[in-house]
Each structure stands twice: as structure tokens, then as C-alpha cells.
Coordinates of C-alpha atoms in Angstrom, one line a residue:
A1 CA -74.5 82.1 110.8
G2 CA -76.5 82.0 107.7
D3 CA -77.5 85.4 108.4
D4 CA -74.0 86.7 108.6
P5 CA -73.0 88.3 105.3
G6 CA -69.3 87.7 105.8
S7 CA -69.8 84.2 106.4
T8 CA -72.0 84.0 103.4
I9 CA -69.4 85.7 101.3
L10 CA -66.7 83.5 102.7
L11 CA -68.8 80.5 102.0
R12 CA -69.6 81.6 98.6
H13 CA -65.9 82.5 98.1
G14 CA -64.9 79.0 99.2
E15 CA -67.5 77.5 97.0
A16 CA -66.2 79.6 94.2
L17 CA -62.7 78.5 94.9
A18 CA -63.8 74.9 95.1
A19 CA -65.7 75.3 91.9
L20 CA -62.7 76.9 90.4
G21 CA -60.5 74.2 91.7
R22 CA -62.8 71.6 90.3
R23 CA -62.9 73.5 87.0
E24 CA -59.1 73.8 86.8
E25 CA -58.7 70.1 87.7
A26 CA -61.1 69.1 85.0
E27 CA -59.2 71.4 82.6
A28 CA -55.9 70.1 83.9
R29 CA -57.2 66.6 83.5
F30 CA -58.4 67.4 80.1
A31 CA -55.1 69.0 79.2
L32 CA -53.3 66.1 80.7
T33 CA -55.5 63.7 78.8
A34 CA -54.8 65.7 75.7
L35 CA -51.1 65.8 76.5
I36 CA -51.1 62.0 77.2
A37 CA -52.9 61.5 73.9
E38 CA -50.4 63.8 72.2
L39 CA -47.5 62.0 73.9
G40 CA -49.0 58.7 72.9
A41 CA -49.4 60.0 69.3
A42 CA -45.8 61.3 69.4
G43 CA -44.6 58.0 70.9
A44 CA -46.5 56.1 68.3
E45 CA -45.1 58.4 65.6
A46 CA -41.6 58.0 67.1
E47 CA -42.1 54.2 67.2
G48 CA -43.4 54.4 63.6
R49 CA -40.3 56.3 62.7
R50 CA -38.1 53.8 64.5
E51 CA -40.0 51.0 62.8
R52 CA -39.5 52.6 59.5
R53 CA -35.8 53.1 60.3
R54 CA -35.6 49.5 61.3
A55 CA -37.4 48.5 58.1
R56 CA -35.1 50.8 56.1
A57 CA -32.1 49.3 57.8
A58 CA -33.4 45.8 57.2
E59 CA -34.1 46.8 53.6
G60 CA -30.6 48.2 53.3
E61 CA -29.2 45.1 54.8
R62 CA -31.2 43.0 52.5
R63 CA -30.1 45.0 49.5
R64 CA -26.5 44.9 50.7
A65 CA -26.8 41.1 51.0
E66 CA -28.4 41.0 47.5
R67 CA -25.6 43.2 46.2
A68 CA -23.0 41.0 47.8
E69 CA -24.7 38.0 46.4
A70 CA -25.0 39.6 43.0
A71 CA -21.3 40.6 43.2
A72 CA -20.4 37.0 44.2
S73 CA -22.6 35.6 41.4
L74 CA -21.0 38.1 39.0
A75 CA -17.6 37.0 40.1
G76 CA -18.6 33.4 39.6
L77 CA -20.0 34.3 36.2
D78 CA -16.7 36.0 35.3
E79 CA -14.8 33.0 36.5
R80 CA -17.0 30.7 34.5
L81 CA -16.8 33.0 31.5
S82 CA -13.0 32.8 31.8
E83 CA -13.2 29.0 32.0
I84 CA -15.6 28.9 29.0
E85 CA -13.2 31.2 27.0
A86 CA -10.3 28.9 28.0
E87 CA -12.3 25.9 27.0
A88 CA -13.3 27.6 23.7
E89 CA -9.6 28.3 23.0
T90 CA -8.8 24.6 23.8
V91 CA -11.6 23.4 21.6
A92 CA -10.5 25.8 18.8
A93 CA -7.0 24.5 19.1
E94 CA -8.2 20.9 19.1
R95 CA -10.4 21.6 16.1
A96 CA -7.5 23.2 14.3
S97 CA -5.4 20.1 15.1
V98 CA -8.2 17.8 14.0
E99 CA -8.7 19.7 10.8
E100 CA -5.0 19.6 10.1
R101 CA -4.9 15.8 10.8
L102 CA -8.0 15.5 8.7
E103 CA -6.4 17.3 5.7
E104 CA -3.2 15.3 6.1
S105 CA -5.3 12.0 6.2
R106 CA -7.3 13.1 3.2
A107 CA -4.1 13.9 1.3
A108 CA -2.6 10.6 2.4
L109 CA -5.8 8.8 1.3
R110 CA -5.7 10.5 -2.1
A111 CA -2.0 9.6 -2.5
S112 CA -2.7 6.0 -1.4
R113 CA -5.6 5.6 -3.8
N114 CA -3.5 7.0 -6.6
E115 CA -0.6 4.7 -5.8
A116 CA -3.1 1.7 -5.6
R117 CA -4.5 2.7 -9.0
E118 CA -1.0 3.0 -10.5
L119 CA 0.0 -0.4 -9.0
R120 CA -3.2 -2.0 -10.4
D121 CA -2.5 -0.6 -13.8
R122 CA 1.1 -1.9 -13.7
L123 CA -0.2 -5.2 -12.4
A124 CA -2.7 -5.5 -15.2
A125 CA 0.0 -4.7 -17.7
L126 CA 2.3 -7.3 -16.2
E127 CA -0.4 -9.9 -16.1
G128 CA -1.1 -9.2 -19.7
E129 CA 2.5 -9.5 -20.6
L130 CA 2.7 -12.7 -18.5
A131 CA -0.2 -14.2 -20.3
S132 CA 1.3 -13.4 -23.6
V133 CA 4.8 -14.7 -22.6
S134 CA 3.2 -17.8 -21.1
A135 CA 1.2 -18.5 -24.2
R136 CA 4.3 -18.1 -26.4
A137 CA 6.4 -20.2 -24.1
G138 CA 3.7 -22.9 -23.9
G139 CA 3.4 -23.0 -27.7
L140 CA 7.2 -23.4 -28.1
A141 CA 7.4 -25.9 -25.3
G142 CA 4.6 -27.9 -27.0
M143 CA 6.4 -27.8 -30.3
L144 CA 9.7 -28.7 -28.8
S145 CA 8.3 -31.6 -26.7
A146 CA 6.4 -33.0 -29.7
G147 CA 9.6 -32.9 -31.7
K148 CA 8.0 -30.7 -34.4
D149 CA 11.3 -28.9 -34.9
L150 CA 13.1 -32.2 -35.6
P151 CA 13.2 -34.1 -38.9
P152 CA 10.4 -36.6 -39.0
I153 CA 12.7 -39.6 -38.8
V154 CA 14.5 -38.2 -35.8
A155 CA 11.2 -37.4 -34.1
R156 CA 10.0 -41.0 -34.7
L157 CA 13.3 -42.3 -33.2
Q158 CA 12.8 -40.1 -30.2
S159 CA 9.3 -41.4 -29.7
D160 CA 10.6 -45.1 -29.8
R161 CA 13.8 -44.4 -27.7
E162 CA 12.4 -46.3 -24.7
K163 CA 12.3 -49.4 -26.9
L164 CA 15.9 -49.0 -28.1
A165 CA 18.5 -49.4 -25.4
G166 CA 21.4 -47.0 -25.5
V167 CA 19.7 -44.0 -27.3
R168 CA 20.4 -40.9 -25.2
G169 CA 18.9 -38.1 -27.3
V170 CA 19.4 -35.5 -30.0
L171 CA 22.6 -33.4 -29.9
V172 CA 20.6 -30.2 -29.7
E173 CA 19.2 -31.2 -26.3
F174 CA 22.7 -31.1 -24.8
M175 CA 23.6 -27.5 -25.4
E176 CA 22.5 -24.0 -24.5
V177 CA 23.5 -21.3 -27.0
P178 CA 23.4 -17.5 -26.5
A179 CA 20.7 -16.0 -28.7
E180 CA 23.3 -13.9 -30.6
L181 CA 25.2 -17.1 -31.6
T182 CA 22.3 -19.4 -32.5
R183 CA 22.6 -18.8 -36.3
A184 CA 26.4 -19.3 -36.1
V185 CA 26.1 -22.7 -34.3
E186 CA 23.2 -23.8 -36.5
A187 CA 25.2 -23.0 -39.6
H188 CA 28.4 -24.6 -38.4
L189 CA 26.8 -27.8 -37.2
G190 CA 24.2 -28.1 -39.9
A191 CA 22.6 -31.6 -40.0
L192 CA 24.8 -32.6 -37.0
L193 CA 22.4 -30.7 -34.8
F194 CA 20.0 -33.6 -35.4
G195 CA 22.7 -36.2 -34.7
V196 CA 21.4 -38.8 -32.2
V197 CA 23.8 -39.5 -29.3
V198 CA 24.0 -43.2 -28.5
D199 CA 26.0 -45.3 -26.0
D200 CA 28.1 -47.5 -28.3
W201 CA 28.3 -49.6 -31.4
A202 CA 25.7 -52.0 -30.2
A203 CA 23.3 -49.1 -29.9
V204 CA 24.3 -48.1 -33.5
R205 CA 23.3 -51.6 -34.7
R206 CA 20.0 -51.5 -32.8
V207 CA 19.1 -48.1 -34.4
R208 CA 20.2 -49.5 -37.8
S209 CA 17.9 -52.4 -37.4
W210 CA 15.1 -50.1 -36.3
L211 CA 15.7 -47.9 -39.4
S212 CA 15.8 -50.8 -41.8
G213 CA 12.4 -52.0 -40.7
R214 CA 10.8 -48.7 -41.7
E215 CA 9.6 -47.5 -45.1
E216 CA 11.2 -44.1 -44.8
T217 CA 14.2 -43.5 -47.0
A218 CA 15.6 -40.8 -44.7
G219 CA 18.8 -41.4 -42.9
L220 CA 20.2 -40.6 -39.4
V221 CA 23.4 -39.3 -38.0
L222 CA 24.5 -41.2 -34.9
L223 CA 27.1 -40.0 -32.4
P224 CA 28.3 -42.9 -30.3
L225 CA 29.9 -42.1 -26.9
D226 CA 32.1 -45.2 -27.2
P227 CA 34.6 -44.8 -28.7
G228 CA 33.5 -41.1 -28.8
P229 CA 34.6 -38.2 -31.1
A230 CA 37.9 -38.6 -32.7
G231 CA 38.6 -34.8 -33.0
P232 CA 39.7 -32.2 -30.5
A233 CA 38.1 -32.5 -27.1
S234 CA 37.4 -28.8 -26.6
G235 CA 38.8 -25.3 -27.0
G236 CA 38.1 -22.3 -29.1
P237 CA 35.9 -19.2 -28.7
L238 CA 32.7 -20.8 -30.0
N239 CA 33.1 -23.7 -27.6
E240 CA 33.6 -21.3 -24.7
A241 CA 30.4 -19.4 -25.5
V242 CA 28.2 -22.5 -25.6
H243 CA 27.1 -24.4 -22.5
A244 CA 27.3 -28.1 -23.1
H245 CA 25.9 -30.6 -20.7
G246 CA 24.6 -34.1 -20.3
A247 CA 25.4 -37.2 -22.3
G248 CA 26.2 -35.3 -25.5
E249 CA 28.6 -32.8 -23.9
S250 CA 31.7 -34.5 -25.4
W251 CA 30.3 -34.4 -28.9
V252 CA 29.2 -30.8 -28.5
R253 CA 32.7 -29.8 -27.3
S254 CA 34.5 -31.8 -30.1
L255 CA 32.2 -30.5 -32.9
L256 CA 32.7 -26.8 -31.8
A257 CA 36.4 -27.2 -30.9
D258 CA 38.8 -24.6 -32.3
V259 CA 36.1 -22.7 -34.1
A260 CA 36.6 -18.9 -34.0
V261 CA 33.8 -16.4 -34.0
S262 CA 34.3 -13.7 -36.6
D263 CA 32.6 -10.4 -37.4
T264 CA 30.6 -10.7 -40.6
E265 CA 31.3 -7.1 -41.5
D266 CA 35.0 -8.0 -41.7
F267 CA 34.5 -10.9 -44.2
R268 CA 38.0 -11.9 -45.0
P269 CA 40.1 -15.1 -44.8
H270 CA 40.9 -16.3 -41.3
P271 CA 43.2 -19.2 -40.4
G272 CA 41.4 -22.3 -39.3
A273 CA 37.6 -22.8 -38.9
W274 CA 35.5 -19.8 -38.1
V275 CA 31.9 -18.7 -38.2
G276 CA 30.1 -15.4 -38.1
P277 CA 26.9 -14.5 -36.3
D278 CA 24.9 -14.8 -39.6
G279 CA 26.1 -18.4 -40.1
S280 CA 28.7 -17.5 -42.8
G281 CA 32.1 -19.1 -42.2
R282 CA 34.7 -21.7 -43.1
D283 CA 35.0 -25.3 -41.9
R284 CA 38.2 -27.2 -41.0
L285 CA 38.6 -28.4 -44.6
G286 CA 38.4 -24.8 -45.9
A287 CA 34.9 -25.0 -47.4
V288 CA 33.3 -21.5 -47.2
R289 CA 29.7 -21.3 -46.2
L290 CA 27.5 -18.2 -46.8
G291 CA 24.5 -17.9 -44.6
Q292 CA 22.8 -21.2 -43.6
P293 CA 22.7 -23.5 -46.6
S294 CA 22.0 -26.6 -44.6
G295 CA 19.4 -27.9 -42.0
G296 CA 18.8 -26.7 -38.5
K297 CA 17.6 -23.3 -39.4
G298 CA 15.9 -21.6 -36.4
M299 CA 16.1 -24.7 -34.3
L300 CA 18.5 -23.3 -31.7
R301 CA 16.8 -19.9 -32.0
R302 CA 13.5 -21.4 -31.0
R303 CA 15.1 -23.2 -28.1
A304 CA 16.9 -20.0 -27.0
E305 CA 13.7 -18.1 -27.4
H306 CA 11.9 -20.7 -25.3
Q307 CA 14.6 -20.4 -22.6
E308 CA 14.4 -16.6 -22.6
L309 CA 10.6 -16.8 -22.5
E310 CA 10.7 -19.2 -19.5
S311 CA 13.2 -16.9 -17.8
R312 CA 11.0 -13.9 -18.5
R313 CA 7.9 -15.7 -17.4
G314 CA 9.6 -16.6 -14.1
A315 CA 10.7 -12.9 -13.6
L316 CA 7.2 -11.7 -14.5
E317 CA 5.5 -14.2 -12.1
S318 CA 7.8 -12.9 -9.3
E319 CA 7.0 -9.3 -10.2
V320 CA 3.3 -10.0 -10.3
R321 CA 3.4 -11.6 -6.9
E322 CA 5.3 -8.6 -5.5
L323 CA 2.9 -6.2 -7.1
Q324 CA -0.1 -8.2 -5.8
A325 CA 1.3 -8.0 -2.3
A326 CA 2.0 -4.3 -2.8
V327 CA -1.5 -3.6 -4.1
E328 CA -3.0 -5.5 -1.1
G329 CA -0.8 -3.5 1.2
V330 CA -1.6 -0.1 -0.3
E331 CA -5.4 -0.9 -0.5
G332 CA -5.3 -1.9 3.2
D333 CA -3.6 1.4 4.0
A334 CA -6.2 3.2 1.9
R335 CA -9.0 1.5 3.9
M336 CA -7.4 2.4 7.2
L337 CA -7.0 6.0 6.0
A338 CA -10.6 6.1 4.8
E339 CA -11.8 5.0 8.3
R340 CA -9.6 7.6 9.9
V341 CA -11.0 10.3 7.7
A342 CA -14.5 9.2 8.5
A343 CA -13.7 9.3 12.2
L344 CA -12.2 12.8 12.0
D345 CA -14.8 14.3 9.6

């Protein structure tokens, strides 16, 4: 068979075909391998693209979340900003109110301090006047109590009155005379101002015995209550103007009875007894008196002045107490206002 050319050709043809098949298979395998590799690369590339898309999607989602979070944060910031602006407006309003109250408190504090200063000035002036009035009143009181405005013999009798039963006092002690009529009463009564009021004639004898035992030559006027004055008991303009009191009231009333008060500028005759503010006048007997020719000058004026000073002193003391309380109150207000200003400032 090996010698048959046909067989040889067929054999070689088969071998060729087999070789060709093997070659094609290898090539196919190579192509398949290349295709598989290409497909794998394409798949990897596709997977890479899908991964990148997923990454981009995740990134987009992350960015959307961040934007949403930023938007929410921004909204929160806007809300907080609105709250802060509202708080700022409230604080500004409160500050304006505080500043207004502060200015009002400062103005009130200035006014309070000015008032306190004025009150202290007034208080100092009143205290000065009170000291002056008290000194003058004290001086007059000392003089009156010591009997320095009395004739010496009357003053000595006054100092011994506890040893002499029935001696009541000097007539001037039993009357209060308006300041504008002191000269008139002094002039009209004259030495009778220093008359000593006694109980009865037994008291008169005791005083007479006392006087006879002394070396003084001066005399005394005694006004016994029993039997009492023999003249009119009361009445008349001068009597009505004078306040009589105490043991000597009946003698004061009788001595001033039916005495008219005349205007000195109209110096002309008047019926009955009369007296002018300067002391000029006429007595019951018709004797005309010009000015104050007899004793008693200034005696009632000093007593009236002393009464006025005592009255003024009482009024001043009351005013001083009121002002002291007012000063304390205003200064207390000033301290409270100062504390308020310090707290608001």
C-alpha cells in the first residue's frame, strides 16, 4: 500500500488536513484565548466603569448628603442668627430702658442732693438763730429771775419772801401785756408796777417790821388783797388788752380800769383817764403825763420780749426738729438713689 501513489497522496492529504486542522485549532484556540483575554479586559473595563459609576454615585450621594447637611446647618444658622438679632434687639431695648432709668436716677440723685444741701443750709441758719434767741432769752430770764429789773428794796423783799408769810409777789408778775402797749402800761402804772401784793393787813405789818429792821431808806408799795382795791373792779380798753392772772389779778384789773387807749398823733383832751402807746396820757385826777416820767421804764418791755423770745425759741426748736427729720429723710433717699445709680451704671 505504501507503494500505491494514490494511497500516498491520500495519506499525505489526510496528514495535511490533520495538520491543517491542528493548525486551525491552535489558531482558533489562540484567537479564543485572545478573545477571552479581550473579553476579560472588556469585562474588567466594564466593571471598572461600573465601579467608577458606583463611586461617582456614592460621591454624588455623599455630596448631596453634605449639601443637605450644609443646607440644614445654614437653616439652623439663619434661625440662630434671627434669634441673636431678636436677642440683640431685646438687649438694646433693655439697655435703652436701663440708660433711661439711670439718667432718671441720676437726675433724682442730683435733685435730692441739692434739696439736702438747701435743707442743711436752712437748718444751719435756723440753728444759728435758735442759738442767738436762746442766748437772749436766757440772758433776760437770768436778769428777771435775779430781780435785776426790780428796785433793790423790792428785790431784797422778794429774796426774803419765804420768811414773810402772806407775801405773794410783785404786781408785774401777774400780768402779760402786748408788746405795743408795754410803754403805755408802764407809764400809767409807774411805781405801782413794783407794788408788792400781800394777803392782808397782818402781812402789811410783817413787811413793815421787816423794812424797819433794814438800813435802806427806800420805801415799798404794798397791795393787800384783803380788803382789796377800793376802785373799779375792771373795764376799759386797756384792761381788755392786758391779760391779768394769779394773786394780783384783782389789783391789775382795778388799776387799769376805765383807762382808754389813745392815738398819740391825735394828742387832744379826752374824757376820763387815757394813755397813748408812748406812755403820754392823763390819769383819773386829770394830771397829764408826757412820755414816761416815773419808774418802770422797759420793765414790761423786757418781760414781753422774754415771752416773745421764748415763743420764738419754741417755734424754732420745732422747726429745727422738723428740718433735721427732713434732712435725714432726704439724705436717706440720696443714699438709696446713689446705690441705684451704682447698680445701673
